[in-house]
Amino acid sequence: MSEPQAYLNGAYLPQSEAKLAVSDLGIVYGAAVTEMVRTFQQRLFMLEAHLDRLYAALEYACIDAPLTADELKRICLNLIEQNGALLPAGEELGLTVFVTAGQNLPYLGMAELDACRTPTVCVHTFPLAFELWDQKYTSGQYLIRSEVEQLNPRVFDPRVKSRSRIHLYRADKLIRKQVPAASALLFDEKGFVAETTIGNFFLVQDRIMLTPRPEYVLGGISQKMTARLAKQLGLDYVETDISEEMILQADEALTSSSGYCLMPVTRYNDHFLSEGKPGPVYQQLITAWSQEVGVDIIAQAQQIGATRRSQLP
């Protein structure tokens, strides 16, 4: 096998052949839910928690689960075993699972009713793109308040990870017209912090870790890990409303996401946090995370990221 495999609707096939029809509701409506899981030492991290969130999202989106969680787990593990063998030593995979609502009935007509009632299931992998974030472990992120608001929970529950994410795409695009190296931080309709376009947000103040209320954000799997490590380190962990003023007064700010795990925020708008460098709580947390998974997260990312940049034309 020279090409990574993917799973699509009951079959394993070369990833380049895994394609959706233009009539798929994942394309027509963005009617799809998804999860992204990463590996450490080519072992999937917190896969069961990701699948639990996926099945909760399917129920909310009124999409019938076409496979059991155990069946989907076996598919994920099988792809990691197959595709991981193609990676250079020391590299890691990301694995994406998505389920769409099936085919669009108005496009296909009643003759294809059964097909339109059958959800599309796809699982595929990709090498983690460490070069996109490895330098931010030491320089930190630059976040700017977005004019795009968080999803209104009365319209669509922001705790559901769906493919309908055009507002997040637009948020970062608008910010990067101002500052190409910055990312968007979204606030809710009440003016409190929600999340970034790819991760959960935290503040540290006097050994207390604060994060937005769970009903207004996508509850991250990496956020759960961060909360557990924070408590192990003796920090109080509080879910609460976070105002812009609280960011400006904080000792540190952090974000979490599946790919990079944990990242410091060193600048918000025109304000530098923790003197413009990663703070001590961040250093303790990322060290604890590395010990938990048996991988020096920063060293691995920086080594692979530097190698890839040196190979760019």
Tab-separated table of C-alpha atoms in Angstrom:
chain	number	residue	atom	x	y	z
A	1	MET	CA	0.000	0.000	0.000
A	2	SER	CA	1.572	3.284	-1.113
A	3	GLU	CA	-1.428	5.573	-0.627
A	4	PRO	CA	-3.373	6.204	2.598
A	5	GLN	CA	-6.726	4.483	2.818
A	6	ALA	CA	-10.056	6.053	3.702
A	7	TYR	CA	-13.391	4.599	4.715
A	8	LEU	CA	-16.493	5.714	2.821
A	9	ASN	CA	-19.944	4.156	3.138
A	10	GLY	CA	-18.929	0.628	4.009
A	11	ALA	CA	-15.754	0.341	1.947
A	12	TYR	CA	-12.040	0.995	2.353
A	13	LEU	CA	-10.529	2.690	-0.681
A	14	PRO	CA	-7.525	4.835	-1.654
A	15	GLN	CA	-7.976	8.261	-0.100
A	16	SER	CA	-7.767	9.993	-3.485
A	17	GLU	CA	-10.920	8.088	-4.510
A	18	ALA	CA	-12.972	9.069	-1.440
A	19	LYS	CA	-15.325	11.648	-2.944
A	20	LEU	CA	-18.782	12.976	-2.132
A	21	ALA	CA	-21.519	13.393	-4.708
A	22	VAL	CA	-22.623	16.960	-5.462
A	23	SER	CA	-26.059	15.854	-4.240
A	24	ASP	CA	-24.779	14.980	-0.754
A	25	LEU	CA	-26.469	17.019	1.964
A	26	GLY	CA	-23.091	17.642	3.546
A	27	ILE	CA	-22.392	19.802	0.489
A	28	VAL	CA	-25.896	21.044	-0.291
A	29	TYR	CA	-26.832	22.093	3.266
A	30	GLY	CA	-23.657	21.602	5.265
A	31	ALA	CA	-25.786	18.994	7.041
A	32	ALA	CA	-22.982	17.033	8.660
A	33	VAL	CA	-21.367	16.479	12.044
A	34	THR	CA	-17.695	15.780	12.527
A	35	GLU	CA	-14.795	15.007	14.857
A	36	MET	CA	-11.026	15.342	14.527
A	37	VAL	CA	-8.769	13.166	16.668
A	38	ARG	CA	-4.978	13.191	16.802
A	39	THR	CA	-2.421	10.543	17.659
A	40	PHE	CA	0.471	10.453	20.084
A	41	GLN	CA	3.024	7.802	19.126
A	42	GLN	CA	0.436	6.830	16.489
A	43	ARG	CA	-2.196	6.024	19.114
A	44	LEU	CA	-5.476	7.913	18.990
A	45	PHE	CA	-5.960	10.243	21.951
A	46	MET	CA	-9.297	10.225	23.810
A	47	LEU	CA	-11.069	8.565	20.866
A	48	GLU	CA	-14.023	7.410	22.969
A	49	ALA	CA	-14.705	10.966	24.182
A	50	HIS	CA	-14.670	12.226	20.599
A	51	LEU	CA	-17.085	9.503	19.502
A	52	ASP	CA	-19.402	10.250	22.411
A	53	ARG	CA	-19.565	13.874	21.267
A	54	LEU	CA	-20.130	12.789	17.659
A	55	TYR	CA	-23.115	10.600	18.570
A	56	ALA	CA	-24.625	13.347	20.712
A	57	ALA	CA	-24.289	15.689	17.733
A	58	LEU	CA	-25.972	13.157	15.416
A	59	GLU	CA	-28.930	12.976	17.762
A	60	TYR	CA	-29.219	16.768	17.942
A	61	ALA	CA	-28.943	17.112	14.151
A	62	CYS	CA	-31.629	14.448	13.597
A	63	ILE	CA	-29.229	12.264	11.604
A	64	ASP	CA	-29.638	8.538	12.211
A	65	ALA	CA	-26.428	6.871	13.371
A	66	PRO	CA	-25.568	4.404	10.571
A	67	LEU	CA	-22.974	2.502	12.623
A	68	THR	CA	-22.574	1.695	16.289
A	69	ALA	CA	-19.863	3.480	18.231
A	70	ASP	CA	-17.915	0.205	18.496
A	71	GLU	CA	-18.066	-0.315	14.730
A	72	LEU	CA	-16.882	3.217	14.067
A	73	LYS	CA	-14.111	2.859	16.636
A	74	ARG	CA	-12.808	-0.259	14.868
A	75	ILE	CA	-12.750	1.604	11.559
A	76	CYS	CA	-10.764	4.449	13.125
A	77	LEU	CA	-8.229	2.091	14.702
A	78	ASN	CA	-7.852	0.133	11.479
A	79	LEU	CA	-7.091	3.263	9.442
A	80	ILE	CA	-4.519	4.469	11.956
A	81	GLU	CA	-2.770	1.093	11.817
A	82	GLN	CA	-2.730	1.070	8.014
A	83	ASN	CA	-1.932	4.719	7.322
A	84	GLY	CA	0.450	5.170	10.236
A	85	ALA	CA	2.772	2.629	8.624
A	86	LEU	CA	3.278	5.072	5.738
A	87	LEU	CA	4.505	7.913	7.962
A	88	PRO	CA	8.147	8.805	8.596
A	89	ALA	CA	9.319	7.933	12.100
A	90	GLY	CA	8.181	10.360	14.775
A	91	GLU	CA	5.286	11.872	12.842
A	92	GLU	CA	1.648	11.801	13.880
A	93	LEU	CA	-1.748	11.522	12.216
A	94	GLY	CA	-4.941	13.467	12.479
A	95	LEU	CA	-8.100	11.453	11.882
A	96	THR	CA	-11.365	13.011	10.742
A	97	VAL	CA	-14.767	11.353	11.022
A	98	PHE	CA	-17.801	12.952	9.464
A	99	VAL	CA	-21.378	11.854	8.935
A	100	THR	CA	-23.731	13.696	6.588
A	101	ALA	CA	-27.509	13.457	6.352
A	102	GLY	CA	-27.258	11.566	3.034
A	103	GLN	CA	-28.370	12.625	-0.438
A	104	ASN	CA	-30.625	15.560	-1.315
A	105	LEU	CA	-34.053	14.233	-2.309
A	106	PRO	CA	-35.012	17.173	-4.598
A	107	TYR	CA	-31.865	16.501	-6.649
A	108	LEU	CA	-32.484	12.762	-7.069
A	109	GLY	CA	-36.246	12.309	-6.855
A	110	MET	CA	-38.432	9.642	-5.289
A	111	ALA	CA	-36.746	6.823	-7.224
A	112	GLU	CA	-33.706	7.354	-4.933
A	113	LEU	CA	-35.652	7.749	-1.684
A	114	ASP	CA	-33.786	4.953	0.116
A	115	ALA	CA	-30.410	6.434	-0.837
A	116	CYS	CA	-31.534	9.825	0.396
A	117	ARG	CA	-32.436	8.328	3.762
A	118	THR	CA	-28.997	6.724	4.174
A	119	PRO	CA	-26.356	8.892	5.904
A	120	THR	CA	-22.914	9.233	4.378
A	121	VAL	CA	-20.052	8.093	6.624
A	122	CYS	CA	-16.423	8.954	5.931
A	123	VAL	CA	-13.231	8.472	7.945
A	124	HIS	CA	-9.843	9.646	6.675
A	125	THR	CA	-6.428	10.604	8.014
A	126	PHE	CA	-3.749	13.201	7.344
A	127	PRO	CA	-0.260	13.926	8.686
A	128	LEU	CA	-0.483	16.596	11.386
A	129	ALA	CA	0.714	19.917	9.960
A	130	PHE	CA	3.031	20.869	12.818
A	131	GLU	CA	4.615	23.617	10.724
A	132	LEU	CA	1.398	25.628	11.015
A	133	TRP	CA	1.686	26.098	14.777
A	134	ASP	CA	5.042	24.880	16.122
A	135	GLN	CA	6.542	28.358	16.508
A	136	LYS	CA	3.533	29.616	18.479
A	137	TYR	CA	4.413	27.384	21.427
A	138	THR	CA	7.181	29.875	22.235
A	139	SER	CA	5.965	33.090	20.579
A	140	GLY	CA	2.292	32.700	21.506
A	141	GLN	CA	-0.854	33.572	19.600
A	142	TYR	CA	-2.179	36.968	18.637
A	143	LEU	CA	-5.972	37.145	19.065
A	144	ILE	CA	-8.234	39.981	17.952
A	145	ARG	CA	-11.877	40.441	18.892
A	146	SER	CA	-14.064	39.421	15.977
A	147	GLU	CA	-17.078	41.349	14.752
A	148	VAL	CA	-18.611	37.938	13.997
A	149	GLU	CA	-20.557	36.705	17.017
A	150	GLN	CA	-20.782	33.211	18.426
A	151	LEU	CA	-23.755	31.128	17.327
A	152	ASN	CA	-26.938	32.060	19.124
A	153	PRO	CA	-27.971	28.955	21.123
A	154	ARG	CA	-31.629	29.701	20.400
A	155	VAL	CA	-30.887	29.130	16.716
A	156	PHE	CA	-28.279	26.346	16.823
A	157	ASP	CA	-26.579	24.797	19.829
A	158	PRO	CA	-22.901	25.889	19.754
A	159	ARG	CA	-22.020	22.737	21.697
A	160	VAL	CA	-22.610	20.698	18.509
A	161	LYS	CA	-19.609	20.235	16.207
A	162	SER	CA	-21.113	20.517	12.746
A	163	ARG	CA	-19.727	21.187	9.285
A	164	SER	CA	-21.887	24.327	9.104
A	165	ARG	CA	-19.039	26.620	10.160
A	166	ILE	CA	-19.085	29.468	7.658
A	167	HIS	CA	-19.273	32.015	10.483
A	168	LEU	CA	-15.927	30.766	11.829
A	169	TYR	CA	-14.337	30.886	8.400
A	170	ARG	CA	-15.576	34.449	7.917
A	171	ALA	CA	-14.379	35.500	11.382
A	172	ASP	CA	-10.756	34.564	10.700
A	173	LYS	CA	-10.870	35.953	7.157
A	174	LEU	CA	-11.991	39.360	8.398
A	175	ILE	CA	-9.338	39.446	11.130
A	176	ARG	CA	-6.554	38.426	8.749
A	177	LYS	CA	-7.407	41.256	6.406
A	178	GLN	CA	-6.263	43.474	9.291
A	179	VAL	CA	-3.390	41.351	10.656
A	180	PRO	CA	-2.419	38.261	8.637
A	181	ALA	CA	-0.758	36.569	11.621
A	182	ALA	CA	-3.714	37.025	14.004
A	183	SER	CA	-6.745	34.858	14.718
A	184	ALA	CA	-10.302	35.687	15.708
A	185	LEU	CA	-11.721	35.531	19.213
A	186	LEU	CA	-15.511	35.348	19.152
A	187	PHE	CA	-17.810	36.826	21.774
A	188	ASP	CA	-21.449	35.964	22.378
A	189	GLU	CA	-24.432	38.277	22.007
A	190	LYS	CA	-24.072	39.396	25.645
A	191	GLY	CA	-20.498	40.524	25.090
A	192	PHE	CA	-18.751	37.648	26.863
A	193	VAL	CA	-15.907	35.555	25.441
A	194	ALA	CA	-16.945	32.401	23.583
A	195	GLU	CA	-14.081	30.699	21.735
A	196	THR	CA	-11.607	30.991	18.873
A	197	THR	CA	-12.417	29.523	15.474
A	198	ILE	CA	-10.662	26.257	16.338
A	199	GLY	CA	-10.353	26.079	20.104
A	200	ASN	CA	-11.477	26.760	23.642
A	201	PHE	CA	-10.291	29.784	25.610
A	202	PHE	CA	-8.916	30.087	29.152
A	203	LEU	CA	-7.673	32.809	31.462
A	204	VAL	CA	-5.374	32.381	34.454
A	205	GLN	CA	-5.662	34.831	37.335
A	206	ASP	CA	-4.098	34.209	40.765
A	207	ARG	CA	-3.889	30.432	40.196
A	208	ILE	CA	-7.514	30.280	39.105
A	209	MET	CA	-8.247	29.014	35.604
A	210	LEU	CA	-11.348	30.537	34.026
A	211	THR	CA	-13.166	29.327	30.922
A	212	PRO	CA	-16.513	30.363	29.336
A	213	ARG	CA	-19.735	28.751	30.468
A	214	PRO	CA	-20.191	25.365	28.725
A	215	GLU	CA	-23.654	26.141	27.338
A	216	TYR	CA	-22.212	28.818	25.037
A	217	VAL	CA	-19.225	26.993	23.491
A	218	LEU	CA	-18.233	23.764	21.808
A	219	GLY	CA	-17.051	21.724	24.760
A	220	GLY	CA	-13.617	20.579	23.657
A	221	ILE	CA	-12.060	17.191	24.315
A	222	SER	CA	-8.739	18.996	24.770
A	223	GLN	CA	-10.576	21.390	27.077
A	224	LYS	CA	-11.448	18.399	29.286
A	225	MET	CA	-7.807	17.385	29.360
A	226	THR	CA	-6.754	20.933	30.248
A	227	ALA	CA	-9.274	21.064	33.088
A	228	ARG	CA	-8.040	17.768	34.507
A	229	LEU	CA	-4.393	18.816	34.367
A	230	ALA	CA	-5.180	22.209	35.892
A	231	LYS	CA	-6.834	20.543	38.877
A	232	GLN	CA	-3.890	18.141	39.231
A	233	LEU	CA	-1.582	21.165	39.398
A	234	GLY	CA	-3.653	22.682	42.198
A	235	LEU	CA	-5.460	25.349	40.190
A	236	ASP	CA	-9.094	26.133	40.778
A	237	TYR	CA	-11.076	25.619	37.557
A	238	VAL	CA	-14.124	27.852	37.081
A	239	GLU	CA	-16.662	28.039	34.242
A	240	THR	CA	-17.961	31.603	34.119
A	241	ASP	CA	-18.695	34.678	32.015
A	242	ILE	CA	-15.460	36.273	30.800
A	243	SER	CA	-15.486	39.938	29.841
A	244	GLU	CA	-12.964	41.752	27.694
A	245	GLU	CA	-11.774	43.632	30.783
A	246	MET	CA	-10.951	40.320	32.472
A	247	ILE	CA	-8.661	39.419	29.556
A	248	LEU	CA	-6.755	42.669	29.973
A	249	GLN	CA	-6.279	42.026	33.706
A	250	ALA	CA	-5.358	38.330	33.479
A	251	ASP	CA	-1.981	36.831	34.280
A	252	GLU	CA	-2.156	34.481	31.299
A	253	ALA	CA	-4.463	33.393	28.478
A	254	LEU	CA	-4.456	30.007	26.715
A	255	THR	CA	-6.369	28.071	24.098
A	256	SER	CA	-6.777	24.334	23.551
A	257	SER	CA	-7.498	22.317	20.420
A	258	SER	CA	-7.000	18.725	19.281
A	259	GLY	CA	-4.144	19.385	16.874
A	260	TYR	CA	-1.826	21.566	18.944
A	261	CYS	CA	-3.205	20.581	22.387
A	262	LEU	CA	-2.453	23.784	24.319
A	263	MET	CA	-1.211	27.181	23.144
A	264	PRO	CA	-0.378	30.425	24.964
A	265	VAL	CA	-1.999	33.716	23.991
A	266	THR	CA	0.563	36.502	24.288
A	267	ARG	CA	-1.350	39.360	22.654
A	268	TYR	CA	-5.002	40.365	22.600
A	269	ASN	CA	-5.898	43.344	20.397
A	270	ASP	CA	-3.208	45.915	21.333
A	271	HIS	CA	-2.549	44.442	24.776
A	272	PHE	CA	0.344	42.099	25.599
A	273	LEU	CA	-0.388	39.264	28.031
A	274	SER	CA	2.179	37.721	30.394
A	275	GLU	CA	4.699	40.280	29.118
A	276	GLY	CA	4.343	38.967	25.578
A	277	LYS	CA	5.665	35.476	26.305
A	278	PRO	CA	4.261	32.135	27.517
A	279	GLY	CA	3.486	32.219	31.226
A	280	PRO	CA	4.418	29.765	33.988
A	281	VAL	CA	1.018	28.070	34.232
A	282	TYR	CA	1.089	27.349	30.502
A	283	GLN	CA	4.559	25.846	30.877
A	284	GLN	CA	3.383	23.626	33.722
A	285	LEU	CA	0.304	22.465	31.825
A	286	ILE	CA	2.070	21.616	28.550
A	287	THR	CA	4.772	19.770	30.502
A	288	ALA	CA	2.130	17.773	32.368
A	289	TRP	CA	0.345	17.011	29.082
A	290	SER	CA	3.600	15.790	27.518
A	291	GLN	CA	4.239	13.517	30.493
A	292	GLU	CA	0.702	12.148	30.244
A	293	VAL	CA	1.056	11.104	26.576
A	294	GLY	CA	4.736	10.160	26.616
A	295	VAL	CA	5.700	12.724	23.978
A	296	ASP	CA	7.460	16.081	24.346
A	297	ILE	CA	4.712	17.962	22.517
A	298	ILE	CA	6.663	21.144	21.832
A	299	ALA	CA	9.925	19.424	20.862
A	300	GLN	CA	8.146	17.045	18.488
A	301	ALA	CA	6.230	19.831	16.760
A	302	GLN	CA	9.257	22.088	16.432
A	303	GLN	CA	11.494	19.349	15.074
A	304	ILE	CA	9.029	18.224	12.419
A	305	GLY	CA	7.936	21.780	11.638
A	306	ALA	CA	11.518	22.925	11.075
A	307	THR	CA	12.211	19.940	8.819
A	308	ARG	CA	9.171	20.642	6.692
A	309	ARG	CA	9.959	24.348	6.331
A	310	SER	CA	13.481	23.476	5.199
A	311	GLN	CA	11.981	21.361	2.414
A	312	LEU	CA	9.689	24.082	1.070
A	313	PRO	CA	10.593	25.478	-2.367
